[in-house]
Coordinates of C-alpha atoms in Angstrom, one line a residue:
X25 CA -10.9 3.3 29.6
X26 CA -7.6 2.4 31.7
X27 CA -4.6 2.2 29.6
X28 CA -1.4 1.1 31.5
X29 CA 1.4 3.5 31.0
X30 CA 4.0 2.3 28.4
X31 CA 7.6 1.8 29.6
X32 CA 8.8 5.0 27.9
X33 CA 6.3 7.3 29.6
X34 CA 8.6 7.3 32.6
X35 CA 11.4 8.9 30.2
X36 CA 9.5 11.9 29.1
X37 CA 10.9 15.3 30.2
X38 CA 8.8 18.0 32.1
X39 CA 5.8 19.2 30.0
X40 CA 3.8 22.4 29.7
X41 CA 0.2 23.0 29.8
X42 CA -1.1 25.5 27.0
X43 CA -4.4 27.1 25.9
X44 CA -5.4 27.6 22.4
X45 CA -8.2 30.0 21.5
X46 CA -10.5 29.0 18.8
X47 CA -12.0 31.4 16.3
X48 CA -15.2 31.6 18.3
X49 CA -13.5 32.3 21.6
X50 CA -13.7 28.8 23.2
X51 CA -10.3 27.8 24.6
X52 CA -9.0 24.3 24.3
X53 CA -6.4 22.6 26.7
X54 CA -3.2 21.1 25.5
X55 CA 0.0 19.5 26.8
X56 CA 3.5 20.1 24.9
X57 CA 6.7 18.2 25.2
X58 CA 9.7 19.8 24.0
X59 CA 13.0 18.3 22.9
X60 CA 16.5 19.5 23.9
X61 CA 18.1 21.9 22.9
X62 CA 15.2 24.7 23.3
X63 CA 14.3 26.4 20.2
X64 CA 12.1 25.9 17.2
X65 CA 11.2 22.4 16.3
X66 CA 8.7 20.6 13.9
X67 CA 5.6 20.0 15.9
X68 CA 3.6 16.5 15.9
X69 CA 0.1 17.2 17.0
X70 CA -2.7 14.9 18.0
X71 CA -6.2 16.1 19.2
X72 CA -8.3 13.6 21.2
X73 CA -11.5 13.3 23.1
X74 CA -10.1 10.6 25.3
X75 CA -7.8 12.5 27.6
X76 CA -4.4 14.1 26.6
X77 CA -2.0 11.9 28.5
X78 CA 0.8 10.8 26.3
X79 CA -0.2 7.2 26.2
X80 CA -4.1 7.3 26.0
X81 CA -6.3 5.7 23.5
X82 CA -5.4 6.4 20.0
X83 CA -1.9 7.7 20.9
X84 CA 0.1 4.7 19.8
X85 CA 3.5 6.4 19.1
X86 CA 6.4 6.4 21.5
X87 CA 6.5 9.9 22.4
X88 CA 9.9 9.5 24.0
X89 CA 11.3 8.5 20.6
X90 CA 9.6 11.5 18.8
X91 CA 11.3 13.7 21.4
X92 CA 14.8 12.1 20.9
X93 CA 14.3 12.5 17.2
X94 CA 13.8 16.4 17.6
X95 CA 10.2 16.9 17.4
X96 CA 7.9 18.8 19.8
X97 CA 4.7 16.8 20.7
X98 CA 1.4 18.5 21.3
X99 CA -1.7 16.7 22.5
X100 CA -4.9 18.7 22.9
X101 CA -8.2 17.6 24.3
X102 CA -10.9 18.4 21.6
X103 CA -13.7 20.9 22.5
X104 CA -15.9 19.8 25.4
X105 CA -13.5 17.0 26.6
X106 CA -10.9 16.8 29.3
X107 CA -10.0 20.5 30.4
X108 CA -11.3 22.2 27.2
X109 CA -14.0 24.4 27.1
X110 CA -17.2 24.3 25.0
X111 CA -19.5 21.2 24.4
X112 CA -18.5 18.0 22.9
X113 CA -20.0 17.8 19.4
X114 CA -18.3 14.8 18.4
X115 CA -16.4 15.4 15.1
X116 CA -18.7 18.2 14.1
X117 CA -16.8 21.4 14.1
X118 CA -13.2 19.3 14.3
X119 CA -12.4 20.9 10.8
X120 CA -12.3 24.6 12.0
X121 CA -11.0 23.6 15.4
X122 CA -8.0 21.7 13.9
X123 CA -7.4 24.4 11.4
X124 CA -7.0 26.9 14.2
X125 CA -5.1 24.7 16.3
X126 CA -2.5 23.9 13.6
X127 CA -2.3 27.6 12.9
X128 CA -1.6 28.4 16.5
X129 CA 1.3 25.8 16.8
X130 CA 3.0 26.9 13.7
X131 CA 3.4 30.4 15.0
X132 CA 4.7 29.5 18.4
X133 CA 8.4 30.1 19.3
X134 CA 9.0 26.5 20.2
X135 CA 7.9 25.5 16.6
X136 CA 9.9 26.0 13.5
X137 CA 6.7 26.8 11.4
X138 CA 5.9 23.1 10.5
X139 CA 3.3 20.8 11.9
X140 CA 2.4 17.1 11.3
X141 CA -0.7 15.3 12.9
X142 CA -0.8 11.5 14.0
X143 CA -3.2 9.5 15.9
X144 CA -5.8 6.8 15.5
X145 CA -9.8 6.6 15.0
X146 CA -11.3 9.7 16.1
X147 CA -7.7 11.3 16.3
X148 CA -7.4 10.1 12.7
X149 CA -10.4 11.7 11.1
X150 CA -9.7 14.8 13.1
X151 CA -6.7 15.1 11.0
X152 CA -8.2 14.7 7.8
X153 CA -11.1 17.2 8.4
X154 CA -8.3 19.7 9.6
X155 CA -6.3 19.1 6.4
X156 CA -9.3 20.1 4.4
X157 CA -9.1 23.5 5.9
X158 CA -5.5 23.8 4.6
X159 CA -4.0 25.4 7.7
X160 CA -0.7 27.2 7.5
X161 CA 2.1 25.0 8.3
X162 CA 0.5 21.6 8.2
X163 CA 3.1 19.3 6.3
X164 CA 1.7 16.0 6.5
X165 CA -0.7 13.8 8.3
X166 CA -0.9 10.0 9.4
X167 CA -4.4 8.8 10.1
X168 CA -4.8 5.4 11.4
X169 CA -7.9 3.3 11.6
X170 CA -10.0 6.1 10.8
X171 CA -13.4 6.6 9.5
X172 CA -14.5 8.6 6.7
X173 CA -17.1 10.6 8.2
X174 CA -19.6 10.7 11.2
X175 CA -22.2 8.9 9.3
X176 CA -19.6 6.4 8.4
X177 CA -19.2 5.9 12.1
X178 CA -22.8 5.2 13.0
X179 CA -23.9 3.3 9.7
X180 CA -22.9 0.4 7.4
X181 CA -25.3 -0.8 4.6
X182 CA -27.8 1.7 5.9
X183 CA -28.1 -0.1 9.2
X184 CA -26.7 1.1 12.5
X185 CA -23.2 -0.2 13.5
X186 CA -24.7 -0.8 17.0
X187 CA -21.7 -3.0 18.3
X188 CA -19.5 -0.2 17.6
X189 CA -21.3 3.1 18.5
X190 CA -23.3 2.2 21.5
X191 CA -20.2 0.3 23.5
X192 CA -17.8 3.3 22.9
X193 CA -20.4 5.9 23.9
X194 CA -21.6 4.1 26.8
X195 CA -18.4 2.7 28.3
X196 CA -16.0 5.5 27.1
X197 CA -17.4 8.6 26.0
X198 CA -20.2 8.9 28.5
X199 CA -18.2 8.1 31.6
X200 CA -15.4 10.7 30.5
X201 CA -18.2 13.3 30.1
X202 CA -19.8 12.5 33.5
X203 CA -16.6 12.9 35.2
X204 CA -15.6 16.1 33.5
X205 CA -19.0 17.8 34.4
X206 CA -18.5 16.7 38.1
X207 CA -14.9 18.1 38.0
X208 CA -16.2 21.5 36.5
X209 CA -19.5 21.6 38.8
X210 CA -19.1 19.4 41.8
X211 CA -22.3 18.0 43.2
X212 CA -24.5 19.1 40.2
X213 CA -24.4 16.1 38.0
X214 CA -24.6 13.0 40.5
X215 CA -21.9 10.5 40.9
X216 CA -19.4 10.4 38.1
X217 CA -18.7 6.8 38.8
X218 CA -22.3 5.7 38.8
X219 CA -22.4 2.2 37.3
X220 CA -24.3 2.2 34.0
X221 CA -26.8 -0.3 32.8
X222 CA -25.3 -3.5 31.6
X223 CA -24.1 -3.1 28.1
X224 CA -25.8 -6.3 26.9
X225 CA -29.3 -5.0 28.1
X226 CA -28.7 -1.6 26.1
X227 CA -27.7 -3.4 23.1
X228 CA -30.8 -5.7 23.1
X229 CA -33.0 -2.6 23.9
X230 CA -35.7 -1.6 21.1
X231 CA -35.9 0.9 19.6
X232 CA -32.0 1.3 19.7
X233 CA -32.1 5.0 20.1
X234 CA -33.8 4.9 23.4
X235 CA -30.9 4.6 25.9
X236 CA -31.7 6.9 28.7
X237 CA -28.7 5.8 30.7
X238 CA -26.6 7.8 28.3
X239 CA -29.0 10.4 27.2
X240 CA -27.5 13.1 29.5
X241 CA -24.0 12.6 28.7
X242 CA -24.3 12.0 24.8
X243 CA -27.4 13.6 23.7
X244 CA -26.4 13.5 20.0
X245 CA -26.6 9.5 20.2
X246 CA -30.5 9.5 19.8
X247 CA -30.2 12.1 16.7
X248 CA -27.9 9.8 14.8
X249 CA -30.1 6.7 15.1
X250 CA -33.2 8.8 13.8
X251 CA -31.4 10.4 10.8
X252 CA -30.1 7.4 8.6
X253 CA -30.1 9.5 5.5
X254 CA -26.4 10.1 4.8
X255 CA -27.4 13.5 3.0
X256 CA -28.9 15.0 6.2
X257 CA -27.4 18.0 7.5
X258 CA -26.7 16.2 10.6
X259 CA -23.6 14.6 9.0
X260 CA -22.4 17.3 6.6
X261 CA -19.8 19.2 8.8
X262 CA -18.1 15.7 9.9
X263 CA -17.9 14.2 6.5
X264 CA -15.2 13.8 4.1
X265 CA -16.8 12.9 0.8
X266 CA -17.0 16.7 -0.1
X267 CA -13.5 17.6 1.4
X268 CA -11.2 15.1 0.0
X269 CA -10.6 17.3 -3.1
X270 CA -9.3 20.0 -0.4
X271 CA -6.8 17.8 1.3
X272 CA -3.4 18.7 -0.2
X273 CA -0.9 17.2 2.5
X274 CA 0.5 13.8 2.1
X275 CA -1.2 11.2 4.3
X276 CA 0.1 8.0 5.6
X277 CA -3.0 6.0 6.0
X278 CA -3.0 2.4 8.0
X279 CA -5.7 -0.1 9.2
X280 CA -6.1 -3.7 9.7
X281 CA -8.0 -6.3 7.9
X282 CA -10.2 -6.7 11.4
X283 CA -10.6 -3.0 11.6
X284 CA -14.2 -1.9 11.3
X285 CA -13.0 1.2 9.6
X286 CA -10.8 -0.8 7.1
X287 CA -13.0 -0.1 4.4
X288 CA -13.2 3.6 5.1
X289 CA -9.5 3.9 5.3
X290 CA -9.2 2.2 1.9
X291 CA -11.8 4.7 0.5
X292 CA -9.7 7.5 1.8
X293 CA -6.7 6.2 0.1
X294 CA -8.5 5.9 -3.4
X295 CA -9.7 9.4 -2.7
X296 CA -6.1 10.7 -2.0
X297 CA -4.3 8.1 -3.9
X298 CA -1.6 10.7 -5.6
X299 CA -0.6 12.0 -2.2
X300 CA -1.2 8.9 0.2
X301 CA 0.5 5.6 1.2
X302 CA -1.5 2.7 2.5
X303 CA -0.4 0.1 5.1
X304 CA -2.8 -2.7 6.2
X305 CA -1.8 -5.4 8.7
X306 CA -3.6 -8.5 10.2
X307 CA -5.0 -6.4 12.9
X308 CA -7.9 -4.9 14.7
X309 CA -9.0 -1.6 15.5
X310 CA -6.8 -1.2 18.6
X311 CA -4.5 -4.4 18.6
X312 CA -1.6 -5.0 16.4
X313 CA -0.6 -8.5 17.7
X314 CA 0.8 -11.3 15.8
X315 CA -1.8 -13.6 17.0
X316 CA -5.4 -13.0 16.7
X317 CA -8.5 -15.2 17.5
X318 CA -6.1 -18.0 17.9
X319 CA -4.4 -17.6 14.5
X320 CA -0.7 -16.9 14.5
X321 CA 0.4 -14.7 11.8
X322 CA 4.0 -15.1 12.3
X323 CA 6.7 -13.2 13.9
X324 CA 6.6 -10.3 11.2
X325 CA 3.0 -9.7 11.6
X326 CA 2.8 -7.6 14.7
X327 CA 3.0 -3.6 14.9
X328 CA 6.4 -4.2 17.1
X329 CA 7.8 -6.1 14.2
X330 CA 6.9 -3.2 11.8
X331 CA 8.3 -0.7 14.2
X332 CA 5.2 1.6 14.2
X333 CA 7.0 4.5 15.5
X334 CA 9.8 4.1 13.2
X335 CA 7.5 4.0 10.3
X336 CA 6.1 7.5 11.4
X337 CA 9.5 8.9 12.0
X338 CA 10.3 7.9 8.5
X339 CA 7.2 9.7 7.1
X340 CA 7.3 12.8 9.1
X341 CA 11.3 13.1 8.4
X342 CA 10.6 12.9 4.8
X343 CA 7.9 15.6 4.5
X344 CA 9.1 18.0 7.4
X345 CA 12.9 17.5 7.1
X346 CA 13.6 16.2 3.5
X347 CA 15.1 12.8 4.4
X348 CA 14.5 10.1 1.9
X349 CA 11.9 7.5 2.7
X350 CA 13.5 4.2 3.7
X351 CA 10.1 2.6 3.0
X352 CA 8.8 4.1 -0.3
X353 CA 6.1 1.5 -1.2
X354 CA 3.1 3.0 -2.2
X355 CA 0.9 0.1 -0.7
X356 CA 1.9 -2.2 1.7
X357 CA -0.4 -5.0 3.0
X358 CA -0.2 -8.3 4.9
X359 CA -1.5 -11.3 3.1
X360 CA -3.5 -13.6 5.5
X361 CA -3.3 -17.2 4.6
X362 CA 0.3 -16.5 3.3
X363 CA 1.5 -14.8 6.4
X364 CA 3.5 -12.4 4.2
X365 CA 4.0 -8.7 3.8
X366 CA 3.7 -7.5 0.2
X367 CA 4.5 -4.3 -1.6
X368 CA 2.2 -3.0 -4.4
X369 CA 2.0 0.1 -6.7
X370 CA -1.7 0.5 -6.0
X371 CA -4.9 -1.1 -4.3
X372 CA -6.3 -3.3 -5.5
X373 CA -3.8 -4.9 -7.8
X374 CA -4.6 -6.0 -11.2
X375 CA -7.2 -8.9 -11.0
X376 CA -10.5 -10.2 -12.2
X377 CA -13.9 -10.3 -10.5
X378 CA -14.9 -13.8 -10.3
X379 CA -18.6 -15.1 -9.6
X380 CA -19.0 -17.9 -7.4
X381 CA -23.0 -18.7 -7.5
X382 CA -25.0 -19.8 -4.7
X383 CA -26.9 -23.1 -5.6
X384 CA -29.3 -25.6 -4.1
X385 CA -28.0 -28.1 -1.7
X386 CA -25.4 -25.5 -0.5
X387 CA -23.1 -25.5 -3.4
X388 CA -20.8 -22.6 -4.3
X389 CA -19.7 -22.5 -7.8
X390 CA -21.0 -22.6 -11.5
X391 CA -24.3 -20.9 -12.0
X392 CA -27.2 -23.1 -10.6
X393 CA -30.8 -23.1 -9.6
X394 CA -31.5 -21.6 -6.2
X395 CA -34.6 -21.2 -4.1
X396 CA -34.0 -21.1 -0.1
X397 CA -35.6 -19.1 2.7
X398 CA -35.4 -18.6 6.6
X399 CA -36.8 -16.8 9.1
X400 CA -35.2 -13.7 10.6
X401 CA -36.5 -13.3 14.2
X402 CA -35.4 -10.1 16.3
X403 CA -36.1 -12.3 19.4
X404 CA -33.4 -14.8 18.5
X405 CA -31.0 -12.9 16.2
X406 CA -27.8 -14.6 14.6
X407 CA -25.0 -13.7 17.2
X408 CA -21.8 -11.9 15.9
X409 CA -18.8 -14.3 15.9
X410 CA -15.7 -12.1 15.4
X411 CA -14.7 -10.3 12.3
X412 CA -14.1 -6.6 12.3
X413 CA -15.6 -5.9 15.6
X414 CA -14.6 -4.2 19.0
X415 CA -12.1 -5.7 21.1
X416 CA -14.2 -6.3 24.0
X417 CA -17.4 -7.3 22.0
X418 CA -17.6 -11.2 22.8
X419 CA -16.0 -13.3 21.6
X420 CA -13.8 -10.5 20.3
X421 CA -12.5 -9.6 16.8
X422 CA -10.4 -11.6 14.2
X423 CA -10.6 -15.0 12.2
X424 CA -13.0 -16.4 14.7
X425 CA -14.3 -20.2 14.2
X426 CA -17.8 -19.9 13.1
X427 CA -18.7 -23.6 13.9
X428 CA -20.6 -22.4 17.0
X429 CA -23.3 -21.2 14.8
X430 CA -23.7 -24.6 13.0
X431 CA -27.3 -25.9 13.2
X432 CA -29.1 -22.7 12.9
X433 CA -31.8 -22.5 10.5
X434 CA -31.6 -18.9 10.0
X435 CA -28.2 -19.1 8.4
X436 CA -27.8 -20.3 4.8
X437 CA -24.4 -21.8 4.0
X438 CA -22.7 -22.1 0.6
X439 CA -19.6 -23.8 0.0
X440 CA -17.0 -24.9 -2.6
X441 CA -15.3 -28.1 -3.2
X442 CA -11.8 -28.1 -1.8
X443 CA -9.4 -26.0 -3.9
X444 CA -6.9 -27.9 -5.9
X445 CA -4.7 -24.9 -5.9
X446 CA -4.0 -21.9 -3.9
X447 CA -6.5 -19.0 -4.8
X448 CA -5.3 -15.3 -4.2
X449 CA -8.0 -12.7 -3.3
X450 CA -7.0 -9.2 -3.3
X451 CA -9.7 -6.3 -3.4
X452 CA -13.2 -5.7 -2.3
X453 CA -15.6 -8.9 -2.0
X454 CA -19.3 -8.4 -2.6
X455 CA -22.3 -10.4 -2.3
X456 CA -25.2 -10.2 -4.5
X457 CA -28.5 -11.9 -3.7
X458 CA -32.0 -11.8 -5.3
X459 CA -34.3 -11.4 -2.1
X460 CA -37.9 -11.4 -1.5
X461 CA -39.2 -10.7 2.0
X462 CA -42.8 -10.7 3.6
X463 CA -42.1 -7.6 5.5
X464 CA -41.9 -4.1 4.1
X465 CA -38.3 -3.7 5.4
X466 CA -35.7 -6.3 6.6
X467 CA -31.8 -6.6 6.6
X468 CA -29.7 -9.2 4.8
X469 CA -26.1 -10.1 6.0
X470 CA -23.4 -11.8 4.3
X471 CA -20.2 -13.6 5.5
X472 CA -17.0 -14.9 3.6
X473 CA -15.6 -17.9 5.3
X474 CA -12.3 -19.7 5.0
X475 CA -13.1 -23.6 5.8
X476 CA -9.9 -25.1 6.7
X477 CA -9.3 -29.0 6.3
X478 CA -9.1 -29.5 9.9
X479 CA -12.7 -28.1 10.1
X480 CA -11.9 -24.7 11.3
X481 CA -14.1 -22.1 9.8
X482 CA -12.4 -18.7 10.0
X483 CA -14.4 -15.3 9.1
X484 CA -12.7 -13.1 6.7
X485 CA -15.2 -10.3 5.8
X486 CA -18.9 -9.7 6.4
X487 CA -21.5 -7.1 5.6
X488 CA -25.0 -6.1 5.8
X489 CA -27.6 -4.3 3.5
X490 CA -30.9 -2.8 4.4
X491 CA -33.8 -4.5 2.3
X492 CA -36.8 -2.3 1.2
X493 CA -39.8 -2.6 -1.1
X494 CA -39.0 -6.4 -1.8
X495 CA -42.2 -7.7 -0.3
X496 CA -44.1 -7.5 -3.7
X497 CA -41.3 -8.9 -5.9
X498 CA -37.6 -10.0 -5.7
X499 CA -35.1 -7.2 -5.6
X500 CA -31.4 -7.4 -6.3
X501 CA -29.6 -6.7 -3.0
X502 CA -25.8 -5.8 -2.6
X503 CA -23.9 -6.8 0.5
X504 CA -20.4 -5.2 0.5
X505 CA -18.4 -7.6 2.3
X506 CA -15.1 -5.6 2.3
X507 CA -11.6 -5.4 1.3
X508 CA -9.3 -8.4 2.0
X509 CA -6.0 -9.6 1.0
X510 CA -6.1 -13.5 1.5
X511 CA -4.8 -16.7 0.1
X512 CA -7.1 -19.7 0.4
X513 CA -4.7 -22.6 0.4
X514 CA -5.1 -25.8 -1.7
X515 CA -7.4 -28.1 0.1
X516 CA -9.3 -25.3 1.8
X517 CA -12.9 -24.4 0.8
X518 CA -14.7 -21.0 0.3
X519 CA -18.1 -20.5 2.1
X520 CA -20.7 -17.7 2.0
X521 CA -23.1 -17.6 4.8
X522 CA -26.6 -15.5 4.2
X523 CA -28.7 -14.5 7.3
X524 CA -30.9 -11.7 8.3
X525 CA -29.1 -10.4 11.1
X526 CA -25.4 -10.2 12.9
X527 CA -26.1 -9.1 16.3
X528 CA -24.9 -6.9 17.9
X529 CA -22.3 -5.8 15.4
X530 CA -25.5 -4.6 13.4
X531 CA -28.6 -3.3 15.0
X532 CA -31.4 -6.2 14.0
X533 CA -34.5 -5.1 12.5
X534 CA -37.4 -5.0 14.9
X535 CA -39.8 -6.9 12.6
X536 CA -39.7 -10.7 12.0
X537 CA -39.2 -11.5 8.3
X538 CA -39.3 -14.6 5.9
X539 CA -36.6 -14.1 3.5
X540 CA -36.4 -15.9 0.3
X541 CA -33.4 -15.9 -1.9
X542 CA -33.3 -17.2 -5.6
X543 CA -31.0 -17.1 -8.6
X544 CA -29.1 -15.2 -9.5
X545 CA -27.3 -14.8 -6.1
X546 CA -23.5 -15.0 -6.3
X547 CA -20.3 -14.0 -4.5
X548 CA -18.2 -11.6 -6.6
X549 CA -14.6 -12.3 -5.5
X550 CA -11.5 -10.1 -6.6
X551 CA -9.1 -12.9 -7.7
X552 CA -5.6 -11.4 -8.2
X553 CA -3.3 -12.1 -11.0
X554 CA -6.1 -12.1 -13.7
X555 CA -6.7 -9.2 -16.3
X556 CA -9.6 -7.0 -15.0
X557 CA -11.1 -6.9 -18.6
X558 CA -11.6 -10.5 -18.3
X559 CA -14.8 -11.4 -16.1
X560 CA -16.7 -14.6 -15.8
X561 CA -18.1 -17.2 -13.5
X562 CA -15.8 -19.6 -11.9
X563 CA -15.7 -23.2 -13.1
X564 CA -14.6 -26.3 -11.6
X565 CA -10.9 -27.5 -12.5
X566 CA -10.6 -31.0 -13.7

């Protein structure tokens, strides 16, 4: 992955390369930048599989500013990547390696005994795993766009996150691994720059675990796709569920509404609530721009406007130097639709779970009769149209217009009347459908859309659920759509879309299925500003 160097990269002082020995004797390579004057400084550490340059993927902070503020910065190649020894295990083992690295750094003469950790995605969960081991010297962490475990990386609703896992492994990790092997053993591993198979061909291949183009570089991929059970030992070492209670250091958690690890970050916030802060912007996994998929969220929406590095300096300064927090909001979220930041005491805020029932004729509102069916055909799956997807997965992430899907018989649409007043939604939305299938196993996907008066149909959140054992009788299926903070403006309409696929974001089921949904089927929407004790069905206003 080619990342152009930021302007501040030219301002960095000379660095030093160091080797850190893990408990099993494997040595990991790292680069250290030291501020002036020389002496002991608090250290900010990032551990990455993507290369330890100061501006690689996941390293979003301005290193020059960190140094100017008096922090030493250490970036390490995780095991089996870059110049580090060992074999890449992809998150497995990162708890122990992170512990050993933090402990080593805290005892160096250029460290004052305090270590903080930062970084995005893989670098984010590596912090959480390390923190669960409670290493000496670790004072604070700042995981951004972070999954909640290896299983969480690979699966959603029991279905592989194909549009995340396969592109990342095929276009980023596998090429890095091949280049590393060629560098360590020239001539033994073929051309490191050999072009891989076309990604679209790999995504469409069935079975999904059969990917010979990457089997040499990332042999763990096939194991992932053949062990969907989250309780399998394959996932245990790289999961956070059993580790949350061991994390004692304060955590600055951040994500975006169009980040595919958005709900994972919120789940981590809930687990660490008494020692965590949460920031959510109108962003994707990798982009923090004000405009996304043609929707301009305003001049205050971007990461630059937020001063991303400054936010982290504030956080680490408080926990490592005792300075007061300038921004002490427990939760800070950007409300889409309203295009404004809001500070909150917790997430989600007080509200009511309101039911919008799916009804015959495409109505979405009061409880009504419902019987509708569609054929889900793996040979012609419903294409992914935006949402929380990879930046290079066409047509890209964000509130993409869904009108290109109009006319497909395998997408059921349910829409409210135009809203007479704004509707503020904050929390996790869920779709519950009563489903019956003529196949033993299939998938059901759901999508929440904001239909604008000008006709634009913007996706907000979506989800998928694996459907099993509903061939004999209807089953209640829960599709977790995800967290959002959004204002549906007056004149806008809510829409729910139900289908059997959302490809390639989620792996399609290999068998065709006719899926029938009936009553009760409803959208469960967290409407802010109403007491949670009050729960009921939406009724049209006069």
